[in-house]
Short mmCIF file of C-alpha atoms and ligand atoms in Angstrom, two decimals:
data_model
loop_
_atom_site.label_atom_id
_atom_site.label_comp_id
_atom_site.label_asym_id
_atom_site.label_seq_id
_atom_site.Cartn_x
_atom_site.Cartn_y
_atom_site.Cartn_z
CA MET A 1 12.69 -2.77 23.95
CA LYS A 2 11.95 -6.47 24.39
CA ASP A 3 13.01 -8.45 27.41
CA PRO A 4 16.58 -9.52 26.59
CA LYS A 5 15.89 -12.98 27.96
CA GLU A 6 13.22 -13.59 25.33
CA GLY A 7 15.59 -14.47 22.50
CA ARG A 8 19.22 -14.98 21.71
CA ILE A 9 21.52 -12.06 22.42
CA PHE A 10 22.73 -10.50 19.20
CA ASN A 11 24.81 -7.35 19.18
CA ALA A 12 26.26 -6.24 15.84
CA ALA A 13 29.39 -4.72 17.42
CA ALA A 14 30.18 -7.99 19.16
CA GLU A 15 29.36 -9.93 16.00
CA LEU A 16 31.87 -7.82 14.09
CA LEU A 17 34.60 -7.87 16.72
CA ASP A 18 34.62 -10.93 18.99
CA ARG A 19 35.44 -13.55 16.39
CA ASN A 20 38.16 -11.42 14.80
CA VAL A 21 39.82 -10.84 18.15
CA ALA A 22 39.75 -14.58 18.83
CA LEU A 23 40.97 -15.66 15.39
CA ARG A 24 43.19 -12.79 14.22
CA GLY A 25 43.67 -10.34 17.10
CA ASP A 26 47.04 -9.08 15.87
CA LYS A 27 45.95 -8.58 12.30
CA VAL A 28 45.64 -4.97 11.14
CA ALA A 29 41.95 -4.09 10.88
CA ILE A 30 42.40 -0.42 9.98
CA PHE A 31 45.07 1.38 7.96
CA CYS A 32 44.76 5.16 8.27
CA GLY A 33 47.72 7.37 7.32
CA ASP A 34 50.57 6.19 9.56
CA GLU A 35 48.18 4.58 12.00
CA ARG A 36 47.66 0.79 12.17
CA VAL A 37 44.89 -0.58 14.37
CA THR A 38 44.81 -4.32 15.01
CA TYR A 39 41.55 -6.11 15.73
CA LYS A 40 42.64 -6.40 19.38
CA ASP A 41 43.29 -2.66 19.61
CA LEU A 42 40.06 -1.93 17.79
CA GLU A 43 38.12 -3.89 20.38
CA LYS A 44 39.96 -2.22 23.28
CA ASN A 45 39.18 1.23 21.94
CA VAL A 46 35.57 0.29 21.27
CA ASN A 47 35.36 -0.82 24.90
CA LYS A 48 36.92 2.42 26.05
CA PHE A 49 34.31 4.42 24.15
CA THR A 50 31.60 2.25 25.70
CA ASN A 51 32.97 3.14 29.13
CA VAL A 52 33.06 6.84 28.28
CA LEU A 53 29.33 6.69 27.48
CA LYS A 54 28.69 4.80 30.69
CA ALA A 55 30.59 7.38 32.75
CA LEU A 56 28.50 10.17 31.21
CA GLY A 57 25.35 8.38 32.32
CA VAL A 58 24.15 7.71 28.79
CA LYS A 59 21.42 5.08 28.61
CA PRO A 60 20.84 2.35 26.03
CA ALA A 61 18.70 3.51 23.06
CA GLU A 62 19.83 7.10 23.54
CA ARG A 63 21.30 8.69 20.41
CA VAL A 64 24.99 9.42 19.88
CA MET A 65 25.49 11.63 16.84
CA ILE A 66 28.77 11.13 15.02
CA VAL A 67 30.11 13.80 12.70
CA LEU A 68 33.65 12.63 12.06
CA PRO A 69 36.02 12.16 9.14
CA ASP A 70 37.00 8.62 8.17
CA THR A 71 39.34 7.83 11.07
CA PRO A 72 39.68 5.07 13.67
CA ALA A 73 37.79 7.38 16.07
CA PHE A 74 34.70 7.02 13.86
CA MET A 75 34.92 3.24 14.26
CA TYR A 76 35.40 3.45 18.04
CA ALA A 77 32.44 5.79 18.49
CA PHE A 78 30.17 3.89 16.11
CA LEU A 79 30.90 0.37 17.33
CA GLY A 80 31.32 1.53 20.93
CA SER A 81 27.84 3.03 20.93
CA ILE A 82 26.33 -0.14 19.46
CA LYS A 83 28.15 -2.34 21.92
CA PHE A 84 26.75 -0.18 24.72
CA GLY A 85 23.23 -0.43 23.27
CA ALA A 86 23.09 3.28 22.43
CA TRP A 87 22.17 4.28 18.88
CA PRO A 88 24.93 5.96 16.89
CA VAL A 89 23.67 8.36 14.25
CA ALA A 90 26.31 8.79 11.54
CA VAL A 91 25.94 12.13 9.79
CA ASN A 92 27.44 13.79 6.70
CA THR A 93 30.45 15.99 7.60
CA MET A 94 29.76 18.47 4.76
CA LEU A 95 26.55 20.05 6.05
CA GLN A 96 25.73 23.48 7.47
CA GLU A 97 25.22 24.39 11.14
CA ASN A 98 21.44 24.56 10.79
CA ASP A 99 21.34 21.03 9.31
CA TYR A 100 23.14 19.70 12.40
CA GLU A 101 20.84 21.67 14.68
CA TYR A 102 17.86 20.07 13.00
CA MET A 103 19.27 16.57 13.29
CA LEU A 104 20.41 17.00 16.90
CA ASP A 105 16.86 17.97 17.79
CA ASN A 106 15.12 15.45 15.56
CA SER A 107 17.17 12.58 16.97
CA ASP A 108 17.12 14.05 20.50
CA ALA A 109 20.85 13.25 20.63
CA ARG A 110 22.35 12.87 24.08
CA VAL A 111 25.92 12.95 22.79
CA LEU A 112 27.59 14.57 19.79
CA VAL A 113 30.98 13.23 18.74
CA THR A 114 32.84 15.50 16.35
CA VAL A 115 36.07 17.48 15.89
CA HIS A 116 36.73 20.98 17.24
CA ASP A 117 36.72 22.83 13.90
CA SER A 118 33.57 21.25 12.41
CA LYS A 119 30.32 23.08 11.73
CA ALA A 120 28.61 20.46 13.88
CA ALA A 121 30.71 21.56 16.89
CA ARG A 122 29.14 25.03 16.57
CA ALA A 123 25.56 23.76 16.28
CA LYS A 124 23.26 24.46 19.22
CA SER A 125 20.82 21.88 20.41
CA THR A 126 17.65 22.72 22.27
CA GLN A 127 17.93 19.68 24.53
CA PHE A 128 20.86 18.67 26.70
CA CYS A 129 23.70 17.15 24.68
CA TYR A 130 27.30 16.30 25.62
CA LYS A 131 29.88 17.34 23.06
CA LEU A 132 32.86 15.00 22.71
CA LEU A 133 35.67 16.29 20.51
CA ALA A 134 37.72 13.46 19.07
CA ASP A 135 40.73 15.77 18.73
CA HIS A 136 40.33 17.58 22.03
CA GLY A 137 39.15 15.83 25.17
CA LEU A 138 37.69 12.54 24.00
CA ASP A 139 41.21 11.17 23.54
CA SER A 140 42.05 11.79 27.20
CA LEU A 141 38.70 10.46 28.42
CA MET A 142 39.36 7.30 26.42
CA GLU A 143 42.91 7.02 27.67
CA SER A 144 41.79 6.81 31.27
CA ALA A 145 38.80 4.53 30.56
CA SER A 146 38.97 0.77 31.05
CA ASP A 147 39.51 -1.27 27.88
CA GLU A 148 37.10 -3.96 29.01
CA ALA A 149 33.35 -3.72 28.60
CA GLU A 150 30.28 -5.87 28.56
CA THR A 151 28.13 -6.26 25.51
CA TYR A 152 24.60 -4.87 25.76
CA PRO A 153 22.22 -7.84 25.43
CA SER A 154 20.35 -6.69 22.36
CA GLN A 155 18.60 -8.91 19.86
CA LYS A 156 18.74 -9.16 16.10
CA GLU A 157 15.62 -7.08 15.54
CA ASP A 158 16.48 -4.25 17.92
CA ILE A 159 17.57 -0.91 16.52
CA ALA A 160 21.35 -0.63 16.42
CA PHE A 161 22.07 2.69 14.66
CA TRP A 162 20.64 5.40 12.44
CA LEU A 163 21.55 7.19 9.27
CA TYR A 164 19.81 10.18 7.70
CA SER A 165 18.33 10.27 4.23
CA SER A 166 17.32 13.39 2.29
CA GLY A 167 14.02 13.72 0.50
CA SER A 168 12.69 16.02 -2.20
CA THR A 169 10.82 18.15 0.29
CA GLY A 170 11.41 18.84 3.93
CA ARG A 171 14.25 17.91 6.19
CA PRO A 172 16.25 14.68 6.15
CA LYS A 173 14.58 11.65 7.70
CA GLY A 174 16.09 9.39 10.35
CA VAL A 175 16.60 5.85 9.06
CA PRO A 176 16.90 3.37 11.94
CA HIS A 177 18.67 0.10 11.19
CA ARG A 178 18.76 -3.06 13.27
CA HIS A 179 21.63 -5.25 14.47
CA ILE A 180 20.87 -7.90 11.88
CA ASP A 181 20.89 -5.41 8.97
CA MET A 182 24.67 -5.04 8.86
CA ILE A 183 25.20 -8.77 9.01
CA HIS A 184 22.61 -9.40 6.32
CA SER A 185 24.31 -6.94 3.92
CA ALA A 186 27.75 -8.31 4.67
CA ASP A 187 26.72 -11.93 4.16
CA ASN A 188 24.78 -11.30 0.96
CA TYR A 189 26.30 -8.43 -1.04
CA GLY A 190 29.69 -8.76 0.69
CA LYS A 191 30.07 -12.49 0.40
CA LYS A 192 27.89 -13.51 -2.53
CA VAL A 193 28.60 -10.58 -4.85
CA LEU A 194 32.10 -9.43 -3.90
CA GLY A 195 33.28 -12.82 -2.65
CA ILE A 196 35.11 -11.08 0.17
CA THR A 197 37.54 -13.10 2.33
CA GLU A 198 39.93 -12.26 5.12
CA SER A 199 42.71 -11.63 2.60
CA ASP A 200 40.91 -8.62 1.18
CA VAL A 201 41.81 -5.01 1.86
CA CYS A 202 38.86 -2.65 1.26
CA TYR A 203 39.15 0.98 0.27
CA SER A 204 36.01 3.07 -0.18
CA VAL A 205 36.23 6.56 -1.65
CA SER A 206 32.68 7.05 -0.36
CA LYS A 207 32.92 8.07 3.32
CA LEU A 208 31.77 6.04 6.32
CA PHE A 209 28.86 8.35 7.13
CA PHE A 210 27.15 7.30 3.86
CA ALA A 211 25.41 3.93 4.03
CA TYR A 212 27.47 2.87 1.02
CA GLY A 213 30.75 3.84 2.70
CA LEU A 214 29.71 2.32 6.02
CA GLY A 215 29.15 -1.09 4.44
CA ASN A 216 32.29 -0.86 2.32
CA GLY A 217 34.50 0.30 5.16
CA LEU A 218 33.00 -1.25 8.25
CA HIS A 219 30.54 -4.10 8.38
CA ILE A 220 31.45 -5.86 5.14
CA PRO A 221 35.21 -6.07 5.82
CA PHE A 222 34.90 -6.69 9.59
CA ARG A 223 32.25 -9.36 9.18
CA HIS A 224 34.74 -11.33 7.09
CA GLY A 225 37.99 -10.57 8.91
CA ALA A 226 39.33 -8.34 6.12
CA SER A 227 41.14 -5.02 6.55
CA VAL A 228 40.09 -1.51 5.66
CA VAL A 229 41.96 1.56 4.45
CA LEU A 230 40.66 4.95 5.62
CA LEU A 231 41.48 8.28 4.02
CA SER A 232 40.59 10.99 6.51
CA SER A 233 40.75 13.92 4.06
CA PRO A 234 38.22 14.68 1.32
CA PRO A 235 39.05 12.54 -1.72
CA SER A 236 40.73 14.20 -4.69
CA PRO A 237 41.68 12.09 -7.71
CA GLU A 238 45.32 12.49 -6.63
CA SER A 239 44.77 11.46 -3.00
CA VAL A 240 42.66 8.50 -4.12
CA MET A 241 45.40 7.29 -6.46
CA GLU A 242 48.06 7.82 -3.78
CA THR A 243 45.98 5.85 -1.30
CA VAL A 244 45.58 2.98 -3.75
CA ALA A 245 49.31 2.99 -4.57
CA ALA A 246 50.32 3.11 -0.90
CA PHE A 247 47.91 0.58 0.63
CA LYS A 248 47.28 -1.75 -2.30
CA PRO A 249 43.61 -2.48 -1.66
CA THR A 250 42.05 -5.53 -3.31
CA ILE A 251 38.48 -4.15 -3.35
CA PHE A 252 37.91 -0.58 -4.49
CA PHE A 253 34.57 1.19 -3.98
CA GLY A 254 33.63 4.45 -5.67
CA VAL A 255 30.79 6.39 -7.23
CA PRO A 256 30.69 7.04 -11.01
CA THR A 257 31.83 10.67 -10.69
CA GLN A 258 34.95 9.54 -8.84
CA TYR A 259 35.80 6.89 -11.43
CA ASN A 260 35.38 9.57 -14.07
CA SER A 261 37.64 12.08 -12.33
CA VAL A 262 40.31 9.43 -11.69
CA LEU A 263 40.12 8.48 -15.39
CA LYS A 264 40.87 12.08 -16.33
CA ARG A 265 44.15 11.86 -14.38
CA VAL A 266 45.34 8.36 -15.18
CA ASP A 267 47.21 7.25 -18.21
CA GLY A 268 48.49 3.70 -18.75
CA GLU A 269 51.14 4.46 -16.13
CA GLY A 270 48.73 5.73 -13.44
CA ALA A 271 46.36 2.86 -14.08
CA ARG A 272 49.03 0.46 -12.88
CA ALA A 273 48.41 1.81 -9.36
CA PHE A 274 45.23 -0.29 -9.46
CA SER A 275 47.07 -3.56 -10.11
CA SER A 276 46.43 -4.74 -6.53
CA VAL A 277 42.65 -4.36 -7.02
CA ARG A 278 40.62 -7.46 -7.89
CA VAL A 279 37.10 -5.97 -7.70
CA CYS A 280 35.81 -2.45 -8.36
CA ALA A 281 32.32 -1.54 -7.21
CA SER A 282 30.19 1.47 -8.05
CA ALA A 283 26.91 2.77 -6.61
CA GLY A 284 25.09 5.97 -5.72
CA GLU A 285 24.06 6.81 -9.28
CA ALA A 286 23.96 4.85 -12.53
CA LEU A 287 27.36 4.04 -14.02
CA PRO A 288 27.47 5.19 -17.65
CA PRO A 289 28.76 2.45 -20.01
CA GLU A 290 31.41 4.88 -21.34
CA ILE A 291 33.00 5.09 -17.89
CA PHE A 292 32.80 1.30 -17.53
CA ASN A 293 34.53 0.84 -20.89
CA LYS A 294 37.26 3.45 -20.36
CA TRP A 295 38.03 2.06 -16.90
CA LYS A 296 38.32 -1.43 -18.31
CA GLU A 297 40.61 -0.22 -21.11
CA GLN A 298 42.86 1.67 -18.68
CA THR A 299 43.02 -0.73 -15.74
CA GLY A 300 41.82 -4.05 -17.15
CA LEU A 301 39.19 -4.09 -14.39
CA GLU A 302 35.42 -4.33 -14.66
CA ILE A 303 33.36 -2.05 -12.42
CA LEU A 304 30.40 -3.76 -10.76
CA ASP A 305 27.54 -1.26 -10.78
CA GLY A 306 24.93 -1.91 -8.11
CA ILE A 307 22.01 0.02 -6.65
CA GLY A 308 21.65 0.47 -2.94
CA SER A 309 19.96 2.94 -0.64
CA THR A 310 20.18 4.26 2.89
CA GLU A 311 16.84 2.58 3.59
CA ALA A 312 18.13 -0.82 2.38
CA LEU A 313 21.48 -0.12 4.11
CA HIS A 314 23.47 -1.42 1.17
CA ILE A 315 23.30 -2.79 -2.38
CA PHE A 316 20.32 -4.99 -3.33
CA ILE A 317 20.70 -5.23 -7.12
CA SER A 318 24.16 -5.64 -8.57
CA ASN A 319 26.37 -6.86 -11.33
CA THR A 320 28.63 -9.75 -10.24
CA PRO A 321 32.14 -10.76 -11.30
CA GLY A 322 31.77 -12.77 -14.51
CA ASP A 323 28.21 -11.51 -15.04
CA VAL A 324 28.38 -7.84 -15.92
CA LYS A 325 25.97 -5.98 -18.16
CA PRO A 326 27.29 -2.45 -18.78
CA GLY A 327 24.51 0.12 -18.49
CA ALA A 328 22.41 -2.12 -16.21
CA SER A 329 22.35 -2.24 -12.40
CA GLY A 330 22.58 -6.04 -12.62
CA ARG A 331 20.56 -8.81 -10.98
CA ILE A 332 18.89 -9.10 -7.61
CA VAL A 333 21.37 -9.76 -4.79
CA PRO A 334 20.63 -12.97 -2.82
CA GLY A 335 18.62 -12.10 0.30
CA TYR A 336 16.46 -9.51 -1.52
CA GLU A 337 13.36 -9.47 -3.70
CA ALA A 338 12.48 -6.84 -6.30
CA LYS A 339 9.38 -6.02 -8.33
CA ILE A 340 8.52 -3.31 -10.79
CA ILE A 341 5.04 -1.86 -10.36
CA ASP A 342 2.79 0.58 -12.20
CA ASP A 343 0.88 3.51 -10.71
CA GLU A 344 -1.87 1.14 -9.51
CA GLY A 345 0.65 -1.02 -7.70
CA LYS A 346 0.34 -3.91 -10.18
CA GLU A 347 3.45 -5.67 -11.43
CA VAL A 348 4.37 -4.63 -14.99
CA LYS A 349 5.12 -7.08 -17.82
CA ALA A 350 8.75 -7.96 -18.57
CA GLY A 351 10.50 -5.07 -20.35
CA GLU A 352 7.97 -2.46 -19.26
CA GLY A 353 8.94 0.45 -17.03
CA GLY A 354 7.64 1.15 -13.55
CA GLN A 355 8.68 1.88 -9.99
CA LEU A 356 11.16 -0.47 -8.35
CA ILE A 357 10.06 -1.87 -5.00
CA ILE A 358 12.29 -4.07 -2.86
CA ARG A 359 12.16 -6.32 0.16
CA GLY A 360 14.90 -7.88 2.29
CA GLU A 361 16.08 -8.28 5.84
CA SER A 362 18.39 -5.24 5.88
CA VAL A 363 15.64 -2.83 4.79
CA THR A 364 14.61 -0.36 7.51
CA ARG A 365 11.16 -0.85 9.02
CA GLY A 366 10.43 2.85 8.51
CA TYR A 367 11.67 6.40 9.07
CA TRP A 368 11.89 7.85 12.56
CA GLN A 369 8.58 9.47 13.52
CA LYS A 370 7.25 9.88 9.98
CA PRO A 371 4.00 7.88 10.02
CA GLU A 372 2.58 9.48 6.86
CA THR A 373 5.67 8.99 4.72
CA ASN A 374 6.00 5.49 6.11
CA ALA A 375 2.45 4.63 5.09
CA GLU A 376 3.31 5.85 1.56
CA LYS A 377 6.72 4.25 1.14
CA PHE A 378 6.48 0.97 3.10
CA THR A 379 3.89 -1.79 2.80
CA ASP A 380 2.73 -3.92 5.71
CA ASP A 381 4.39 -6.97 4.22
CA GLY A 382 7.81 -5.35 4.13
CA TRP A 383 8.14 -3.82 0.65
CA PHE A 384 9.91 -0.48 0.26
CA LYS A 385 9.09 1.83 -2.66
CA THR A 386 12.42 3.13 -3.91
CA GLY A 387 11.10 6.00 -6.05
CA ASP A 388 13.35 4.74 -8.87
CA MET A 389 12.02 3.90 -12.32
CA TYR A 390 13.32 0.61 -13.69
CA THR A 391 12.85 -1.98 -16.40
CA GLU A 392 13.72 -5.65 -16.04
CA GLU A 393 14.53 -8.21 -18.72
CA ASN A 394 15.96 -11.70 -18.23
CA GLY A 395 16.70 -10.85 -14.63
CA TYR A 396 18.73 -7.72 -15.45
CA PHE A 397 17.42 -4.48 -13.99
CA THR A 398 18.06 -1.20 -15.82
CA TYR A 399 17.71 2.23 -14.23
CA GLN A 400 15.45 4.66 -16.09
CA GLY A 401 15.54 7.70 -13.82
CA ARG A 402 13.83 8.95 -10.69
CA GLY A 403 10.08 9.02 -10.25
CA ASP A 404 10.43 12.31 -8.35
CA ASP A 405 12.53 15.46 -8.82
CA MET A 406 15.39 14.39 -6.56
CA LEU A 407 18.89 14.55 -8.04
CA LYS A 408 21.87 12.36 -7.46
CA VAL A 409 25.02 14.41 -8.03
CA GLY A 410 28.29 12.63 -7.44
CA GLY A 411 26.28 9.83 -5.86
CA ILE A 412 24.85 12.16 -3.20
CA TRP A 413 21.23 13.25 -2.82
CA VAL A 414 20.62 16.83 -3.79
CA SER A 415 17.18 18.32 -3.27
CA PRO A 416 16.21 20.81 -6.00
CA VAL A 417 13.94 22.55 -3.49
CA GLU A 418 16.82 23.35 -1.16
CA ILE A 419 18.82 25.07 -3.93
CA GLU A 420 15.71 26.83 -5.26
CA ASN A 421 15.07 28.23 -1.80
CA VAL A 422 18.53 29.79 -1.88
CA LEU A 423 18.13 31.11 -5.44
CA ILE A 424 14.93 32.97 -4.66
CA GLN A 425 16.65 34.83 -1.84
CA HIS A 426 18.77 36.60 -4.45
CA GLN A 427 17.33 40.06 -5.12
CA ALA A 428 17.24 39.59 -8.90
CA VAL A 429 15.46 36.23 -8.82
CA ASN A 430 11.70 36.00 -9.10
CA GLU A 431 11.21 32.23 -9.43
CA ALA A 432 13.65 29.35 -9.65
CA ALA A 433 13.78 25.69 -10.60
CA VAL A 434 16.69 23.27 -10.32
CA VAL A 435 17.01 20.18 -12.48
CA GLY A 436 19.64 17.63 -13.45
CA HIS A 437 21.25 17.69 -16.88
CA ASP A 438 23.50 15.08 -18.33
CA VAL A 439 27.23 15.93 -18.43
CA GLU A 440 29.32 13.05 -19.76
CA GLY A 441 26.56 10.63 -18.83
CA LEU A 442 26.34 11.91 -15.23
CA SER A 443 23.69 14.12 -13.70
CA LYS A 444 24.73 17.65 -12.60
CA ALA A 445 22.57 20.41 -11.08
CA PHE A 446 21.51 23.38 -13.24
CA GLY A 447 19.35 26.33 -12.26
CA TYR A 448 16.62 28.09 -14.19
CA VAL A 449 15.47 31.51 -13.02
CA SER A 450 13.05 34.18 -14.03
CA LEU A 451 14.00 37.69 -12.95
CA ASN A 452 12.30 40.40 -10.96
CA GLU A 453 11.29 43.63 -12.66
CA GLY A 454 14.24 45.95 -12.75
CA PHE A 455 16.69 43.10 -13.35
CA VAL A 456 15.36 41.87 -16.67
CA ASP A 457 17.91 43.90 -18.64
CA ARG A 458 20.69 41.89 -16.97
CA SER A 459 19.13 38.60 -18.11
CA GLY A 460 21.77 36.24 -19.50
CA SER A 461 24.67 38.56 -18.64
CA ASP A 462 27.90 36.96 -17.46
CA GLU A 463 27.99 39.18 -14.37
CA LEU A 464 24.55 38.20 -13.16
CA THR A 465 25.24 34.55 -13.95
CA SER A 466 28.40 34.49 -11.86
CA GLU A 467 26.78 36.59 -9.15
CA ILE A 468 23.94 34.07 -8.79
CA LEU A 469 26.27 31.05 -8.93
CA LYS A 470 28.41 32.62 -6.21
CA PHE A 471 25.32 33.44 -4.17
CA VAL A 472 24.54 29.71 -4.10
CA SER A 473 28.09 28.56 -3.45
CA ASP A 474 28.43 30.99 -0.52
CA ARG A 475 25.41 29.39 1.15
CA LEU A 476 25.56 25.68 0.39
CA PRO A 477 28.19 22.91 0.61
CA LYS A 478 30.13 22.28 -2.57
CA TYR A 479 28.26 19.18 -3.64
CA LYS A 480 25.08 21.27 -3.89
CA TRP A 481 26.60 23.97 -6.14
CA LEU A 482 25.09 24.67 -9.55
CA ARG A 483 26.99 23.96 -12.77
CA ASP A 484 25.28 26.86 -14.52
CA VAL A 485 22.21 29.02 -14.37
CA TYR A 486 19.87 29.83 -17.26
CA PHE A 487 17.48 32.74 -17.59
CA VAL A 488 13.90 32.27 -18.74
CA GLU A 489 10.99 34.66 -19.04
CA GLU A 490 8.72 32.29 -17.20
CA LEU A 491 9.05 28.82 -15.70
CA PRO A 492 6.78 26.05 -17.02
CA LYS A 493 3.91 25.44 -14.59
CA THR A 494 0.85 23.26 -14.14
CA ALA A 495 -2.64 24.74 -14.18
CA THR A 496 -2.41 24.89 -10.40
CA GLY A 497 0.85 26.83 -10.56
CA LYS A 498 3.28 24.07 -9.64
CA ILE A 499 6.65 24.34 -11.36
CA GLN A 500 7.15 21.47 -13.84
CA ARG A 501 10.79 20.59 -13.43
CA PHE A 502 10.44 17.63 -15.77
CA ARG A 503 9.78 20.00 -18.67
CA LEU A 504 13.07 21.78 -18.01
CA ARG A 505 14.96 18.51 -17.93
CA LYS A 506 14.45 18.11 -21.68
C1 3UK B 601 20.17 6.07 -6.50
C2 3UK B 601 21.34 4.53 -8.07
C3 3UK B 601 21.16 4.13 -10.32
C4 3UK B 601 18.74 5.58 -6.55
C5 3UK B 601 23.63 3.72 -1.59
C6 3UK B 601 24.89 1.82 -2.27
O1 3UK B 601 23.15 5.61 -2.97
C7 3UK B 601 22.93 5.01 -1.93
O2 3UK B 601 22.00 5.45 -1.02
P1 3UK B 601 21.18 6.82 -1.00
O3 3UK B 601 20.18 6.71 0.05
O4 3UK B 601 20.48 6.89 -2.44
C8 3UK B 601 19.66 5.86 -2.95
C9 3UK B 601 19.23 6.22 -4.36
O5 3UK B 601 20.39 6.49 -5.17
N1 3UK B 601 21.14 5.03 -6.83
C10 3UK B 601 21.99 4.40 -6.00
N2 3UK B 601 22.75 3.52 -6.67
C11 3UK B 601 22.38 3.58 -7.97
N3 3UK B 601 20.74 4.80 -9.24
N4 3UK B 601 22.14 3.21 -10.31
C12 3UK B 601 22.79 2.91 -9.16
N5 3UK B 601 23.78 2.00 -9.16
O6 3UK B 601 17.92 6.67 -6.87
C13 3UK B 601 18.50 5.14 -5.11
O7 3UK B 601 17.14 5.11 -4.76
O8 3UK B 601 22.12 7.97 -0.96
C14 3UK B 601 24.28 3.01 -2.57
C15 3UK B 601 24.88 1.31 -1.01
C16 3UK B 601 24.24 1.99 -0.03
C17 3UK B 601 23.60 3.19 -0.33
N6 3UK B 601 22.99 3.85 0.66
#
C-alpha cells in the first residue's frame, strides 16, 4: 500500500455515503420488506460494522468474506469493510460447502460474515477466521458498537473489494477492484446510459453478490442519491412482480431468463405493475429480440441490453434510451474502449467477427495470484480479453457466442467441466460432455454421456435419464442442473483425445 500522504484520500464507502448524509440524511436509502434505512442510519450502521472489525483486531487489506442475502446487513458489512480499509469479498450464496472452503483459503479471509443456516457457515477454513452471523451475534456486537468511525485514508487506485469469477477450468478466480472502479461505473453507465438521478428507485432481480447486482443495487444508486429496493428471498416471477407492485421502482434490472419467466406470468393486467418503471436493463447473457419485443408489447417498455463482466465491474457496451437495437448489445459506454481482434491480435475489419477486448478505468488490473492467466487475459496497456466473440457495425456491437466452452445459464457462469466431473461419478457413465443448447433463444445446459459396459442396454431409457439428472441435482446448486441428458455411443474427440464440445452444440 502506498503512503496515504502521497495523494488525495479517496475511499469509495465515504464517496457513496458522506454527501448523501449531508444532503439527504433522512431520505430512505434502502427499502427491504418492512425495513426502511435512511442514509443517516445507513452510515451509522456502516460505522458500527467498521468498529466491530476494529474490535476484532482486523487490519486494513485483510479480507472479509460476505455470504449474505440481499439485506441491509450486506450493505453494512460491504461498505463498513471498505470504510475500514479491509477488503470485502462478496460471494454467491448458492454454492456448496467446498466452494466456500476454497474461497476462504484462496482469499485468506480473516472474517466471514454470513447467516447461521448457510452452507458457508459450515465451511471450514484452514487459517484463522472469525465467523460473524448476521442473524445471531453480529446484531448484538453492532448494537453495542459506536456509530462513529473514521474513514481509512485509501486512494483511488487502492484495492477496495473483491468478487469471484468462474472460469472454464479450475476454481473461481479472485477479482480485486479499486475504490475508483465503483465510481467510474456509476458515473458512466449509471449516469450516461441510465440517466439516474436522486428521484430514482432501483430494483435489481440480480443479487448484490453478482457484480451486476452490486452496481444496480449499491454503487450506482448511492453515488447519485437514489434509493434501492432489496428482496432478501430468491426471486420467483411472483415475488418479483409483488416487489415491483409494492415498491414502485423506476429502474428495473434483470437478466433475460427473468424477463422471460415474468412474461410467462403477466398478462395485460400484470404488466401494469411495471407502470412505475422508466428504464429496464438486461445483462448477463444476450437478450433475444423475441423477449425484447414481447416485453415491449406487454409493458410498453424497452429493455436496454448491455454486456458487462465481473472483471469490468459493470456494463461497458449498452443500448441507451432512444437508441436501442434489438439483438445487439449496443454501443460502447462512455469511459470505455472496445476492439474486436483476430487470433493474431490484429483488429478485424468492420462487420467481421473476432474476440472482444475492452479497456476502461473500472476494469480490474488482474486476478488475485494468477500470473499466467493474467499474462493471457490482460495486456500491459490495460486491455482485457473478454473471451466473447463479437461483430461491430456502425458502432453497434453484436454478440456471436463465447470463444471458449463456458456457458451462461440464467445470466450466471456455468462451467461444463464442473458438471461433467459430477456426471462421470455416476456408475453408468463412461464419458460426459456438457454444452449449451438454445431454448426459446436462451442457453440451457444439456449433458451428453457414453455408458460403461453393462449399462449400455439402459441407454436412452427414461429411468436412467432421470437417475442421472437426479444424480446431478443432488450434488450441485439448482442453477447448474441439466435440462436433459442424451446418450451417445462415443463423444466426438480431437486426434489427441480432447472432447469437442463445439461439435455437440450443433
Ligand atoms: C456474458 C453477455 C451477451 C459475456 C455482468 C453486467 O454478466 C456479468 O458478469 P459475469 O462475470 O459474466 C461476463 C460474461 O457474461 N454476458 C454478459 N452480459 C451479456 N453476453 N450479452 C450480454 N448482454 O460472456 C461476458 O463475458 O458473470 C453483467 C454487469 C456486470 C457483470 N458482472
